[in-house]
C-alpha positions as a Markdown table, in Angstrom:
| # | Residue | x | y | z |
|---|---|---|---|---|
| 1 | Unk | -5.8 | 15.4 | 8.9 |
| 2 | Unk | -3.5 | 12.8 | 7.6 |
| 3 | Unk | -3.6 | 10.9 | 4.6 |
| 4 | Unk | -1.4 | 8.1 | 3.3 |
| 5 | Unk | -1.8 | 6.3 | 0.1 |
| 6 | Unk | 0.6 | 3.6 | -0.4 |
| 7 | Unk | 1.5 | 0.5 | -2.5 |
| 8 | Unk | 3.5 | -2.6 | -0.5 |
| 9 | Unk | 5.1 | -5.5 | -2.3 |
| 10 | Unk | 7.2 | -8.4 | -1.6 |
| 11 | Unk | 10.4 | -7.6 | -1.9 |
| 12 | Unk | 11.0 | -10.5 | -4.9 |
| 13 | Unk | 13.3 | -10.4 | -8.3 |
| 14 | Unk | 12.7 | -6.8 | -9.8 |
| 15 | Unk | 9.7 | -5.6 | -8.0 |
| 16 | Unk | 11.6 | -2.1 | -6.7 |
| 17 | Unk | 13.1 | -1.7 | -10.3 |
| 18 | Unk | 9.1 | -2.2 | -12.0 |
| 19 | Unk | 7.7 | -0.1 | -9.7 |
| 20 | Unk | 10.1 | 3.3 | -10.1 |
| 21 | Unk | 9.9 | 2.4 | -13.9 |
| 22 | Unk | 5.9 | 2.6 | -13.5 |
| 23 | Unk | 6.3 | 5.5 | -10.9 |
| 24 | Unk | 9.3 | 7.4 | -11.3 |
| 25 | Unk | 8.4 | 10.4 | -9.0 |
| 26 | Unk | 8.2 | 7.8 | -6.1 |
| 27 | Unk | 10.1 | 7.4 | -2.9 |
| 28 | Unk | 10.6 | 3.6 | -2.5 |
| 29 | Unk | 12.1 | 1.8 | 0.6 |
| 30 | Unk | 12.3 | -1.4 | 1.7 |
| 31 | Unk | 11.0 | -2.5 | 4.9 |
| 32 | Unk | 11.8 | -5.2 | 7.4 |
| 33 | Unk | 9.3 | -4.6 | 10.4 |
| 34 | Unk | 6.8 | -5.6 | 10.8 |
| 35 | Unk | 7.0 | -7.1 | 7.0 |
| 36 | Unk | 9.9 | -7.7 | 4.8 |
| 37 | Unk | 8.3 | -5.7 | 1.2 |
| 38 | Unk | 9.0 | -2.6 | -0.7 |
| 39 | Unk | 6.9 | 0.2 | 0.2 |
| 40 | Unk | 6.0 | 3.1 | -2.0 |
| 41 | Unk | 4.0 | 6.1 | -0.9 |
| 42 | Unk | 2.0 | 8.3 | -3.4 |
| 43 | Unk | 2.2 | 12.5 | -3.5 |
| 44 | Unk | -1.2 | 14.1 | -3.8 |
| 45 | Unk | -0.6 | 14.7 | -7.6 |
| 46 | Unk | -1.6 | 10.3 | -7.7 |
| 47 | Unk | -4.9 | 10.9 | -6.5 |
| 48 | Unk | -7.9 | 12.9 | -5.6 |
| 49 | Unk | -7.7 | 14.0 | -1.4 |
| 50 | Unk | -11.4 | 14.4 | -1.8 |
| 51 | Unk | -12.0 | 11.0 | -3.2 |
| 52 | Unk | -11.4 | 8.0 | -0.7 |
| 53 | Unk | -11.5 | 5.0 | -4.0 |
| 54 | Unk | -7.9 | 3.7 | -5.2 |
| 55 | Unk | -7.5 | 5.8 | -8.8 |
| 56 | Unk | -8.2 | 3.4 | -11.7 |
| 57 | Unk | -4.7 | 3.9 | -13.7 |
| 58 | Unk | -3.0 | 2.9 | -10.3 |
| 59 | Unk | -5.0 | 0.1 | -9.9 |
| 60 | Unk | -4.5 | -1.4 | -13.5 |
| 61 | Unk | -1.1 | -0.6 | -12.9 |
| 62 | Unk | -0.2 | -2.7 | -10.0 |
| 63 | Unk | -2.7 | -5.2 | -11.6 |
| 64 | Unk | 0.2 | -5.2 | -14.6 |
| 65 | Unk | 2.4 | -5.4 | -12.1 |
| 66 | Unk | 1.5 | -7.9 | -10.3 |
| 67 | Unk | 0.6 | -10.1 | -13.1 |
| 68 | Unk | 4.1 | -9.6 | -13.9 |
| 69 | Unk | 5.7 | -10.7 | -11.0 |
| 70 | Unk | 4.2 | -14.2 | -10.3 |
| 71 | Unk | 3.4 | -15.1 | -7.0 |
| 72 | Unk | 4.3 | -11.3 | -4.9 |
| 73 | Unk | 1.8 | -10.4 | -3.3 |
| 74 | Unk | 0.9 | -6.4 | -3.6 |
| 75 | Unk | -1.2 | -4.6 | -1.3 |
| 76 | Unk | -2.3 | -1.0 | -2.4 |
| 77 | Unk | -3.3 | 1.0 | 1.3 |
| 78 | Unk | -5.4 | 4.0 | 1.4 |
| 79 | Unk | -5.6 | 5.8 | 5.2 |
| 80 | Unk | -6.8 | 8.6 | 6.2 |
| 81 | Unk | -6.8 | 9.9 | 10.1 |
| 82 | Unk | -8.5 | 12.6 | 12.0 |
| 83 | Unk | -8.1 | 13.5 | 15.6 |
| 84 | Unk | -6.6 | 10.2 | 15.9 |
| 85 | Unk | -9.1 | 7.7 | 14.6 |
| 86 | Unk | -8.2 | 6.5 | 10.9 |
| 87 | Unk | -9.9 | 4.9 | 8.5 |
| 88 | Unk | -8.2 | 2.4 | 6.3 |
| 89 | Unk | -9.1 | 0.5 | 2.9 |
| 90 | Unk | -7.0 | -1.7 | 0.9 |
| 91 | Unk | -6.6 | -4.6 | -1.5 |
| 92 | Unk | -4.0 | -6.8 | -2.2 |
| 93 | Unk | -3.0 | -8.1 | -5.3 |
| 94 | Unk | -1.9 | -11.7 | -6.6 |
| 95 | Unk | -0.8 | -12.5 | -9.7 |
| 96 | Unk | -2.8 | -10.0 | -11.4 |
| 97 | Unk | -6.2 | -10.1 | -9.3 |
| 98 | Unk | -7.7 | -9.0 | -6.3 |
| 99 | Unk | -7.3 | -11.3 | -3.6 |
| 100 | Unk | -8.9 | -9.8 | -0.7 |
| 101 | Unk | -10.1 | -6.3 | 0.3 |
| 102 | Unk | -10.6 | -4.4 | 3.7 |
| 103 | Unk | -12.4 | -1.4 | 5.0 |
| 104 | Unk | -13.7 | 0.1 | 7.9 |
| 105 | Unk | -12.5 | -1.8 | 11.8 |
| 106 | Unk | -9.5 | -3.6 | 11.5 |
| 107 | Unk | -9.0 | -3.7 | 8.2 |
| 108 | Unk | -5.7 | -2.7 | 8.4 |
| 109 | Unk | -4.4 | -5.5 | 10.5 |
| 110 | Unk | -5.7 | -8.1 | 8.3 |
| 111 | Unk | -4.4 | -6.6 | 5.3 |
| 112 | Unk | -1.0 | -6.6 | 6.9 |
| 113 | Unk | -1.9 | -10.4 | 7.9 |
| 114 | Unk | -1.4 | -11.6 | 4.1 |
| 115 | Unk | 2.5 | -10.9 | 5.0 |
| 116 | Unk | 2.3 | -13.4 | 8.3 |
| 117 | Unk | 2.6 | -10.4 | 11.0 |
| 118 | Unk | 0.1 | -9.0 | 13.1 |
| 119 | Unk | 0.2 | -5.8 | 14.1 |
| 120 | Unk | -2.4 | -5.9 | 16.6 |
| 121 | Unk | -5.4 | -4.4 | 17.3 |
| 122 | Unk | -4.3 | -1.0 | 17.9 |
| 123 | Unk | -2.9 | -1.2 | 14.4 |
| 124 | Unk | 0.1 | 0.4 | 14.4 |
| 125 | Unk | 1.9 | 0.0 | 11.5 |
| 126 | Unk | 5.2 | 1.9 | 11.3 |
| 127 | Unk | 5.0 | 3.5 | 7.8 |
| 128 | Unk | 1.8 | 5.6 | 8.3 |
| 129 | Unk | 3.6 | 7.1 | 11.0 |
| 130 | Unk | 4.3 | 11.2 | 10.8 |
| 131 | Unk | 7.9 | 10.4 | 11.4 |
| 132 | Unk | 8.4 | 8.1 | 9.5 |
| 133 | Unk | 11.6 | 8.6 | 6.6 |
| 134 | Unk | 10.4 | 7.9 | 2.9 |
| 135 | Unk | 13.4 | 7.8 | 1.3 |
């Protein structure tokens, strides 16, 4: 089983600076394929692995966050994959409020849509990968 939980953000003003403040323990990067944001990915000790719901504090956090940070959009990602068929939830964020949320078929790649790419309807989306270097 594999399970990512995740926060995405444009990559505007002081958004990687808020969110190490907010999360210190973090490892942030900053992506360029197949969006331009910062990406974040929370350790276990952030939330339940038996729970599939994004944990409250994290959610008023990025709410603070994004309020903060007019006009960056924020997407908070949840995945979880098993023999190779995942299962993906998510929200993203606008100026303090929920803007749109997913779940279930494709949900993925119309989250990631909000940042103008498509990623197809395989959804593959680099950052979920095994291999792929946080930090």
């Amino acid at each position: 089983m594999f399970i990512f939980f995740g926060l995405f953000a444009d990559p505007v003003s002081d958004v990687l600076l808020r969110i190490s403040e907010a999360w210190p323990d973090l490892k942030v990067v900053r992506l360029e394929h197949p969006i331009s944001a910062i990406a974040a990915r929370f350790g276990e000790n952030h939330y339940d692995l038996s729970r599939d719901k994004i944990p409250t504090d994290i959610l008023l956090m990025t709410e603070r966050l994004s309020s903060e940070t007019p006009s960056a959009r924020f997407l908070l990602l949840r995945t979880e994959c098993f023999g190779g068929i995942c299962d993906n939830r998510g929200r993203i964020l606008l100026d303090g409020r929920t803007l749109f949320e997913a779940e279930g078929d494709g949900a993925l790649r119309r989250l990631i849509k909000f940042w103008g790419a498509d990623i197809g309807p395989e959804e593959i989306f680099e950052p979920l990968g095994r291999s792929f270097r946080w930090g």
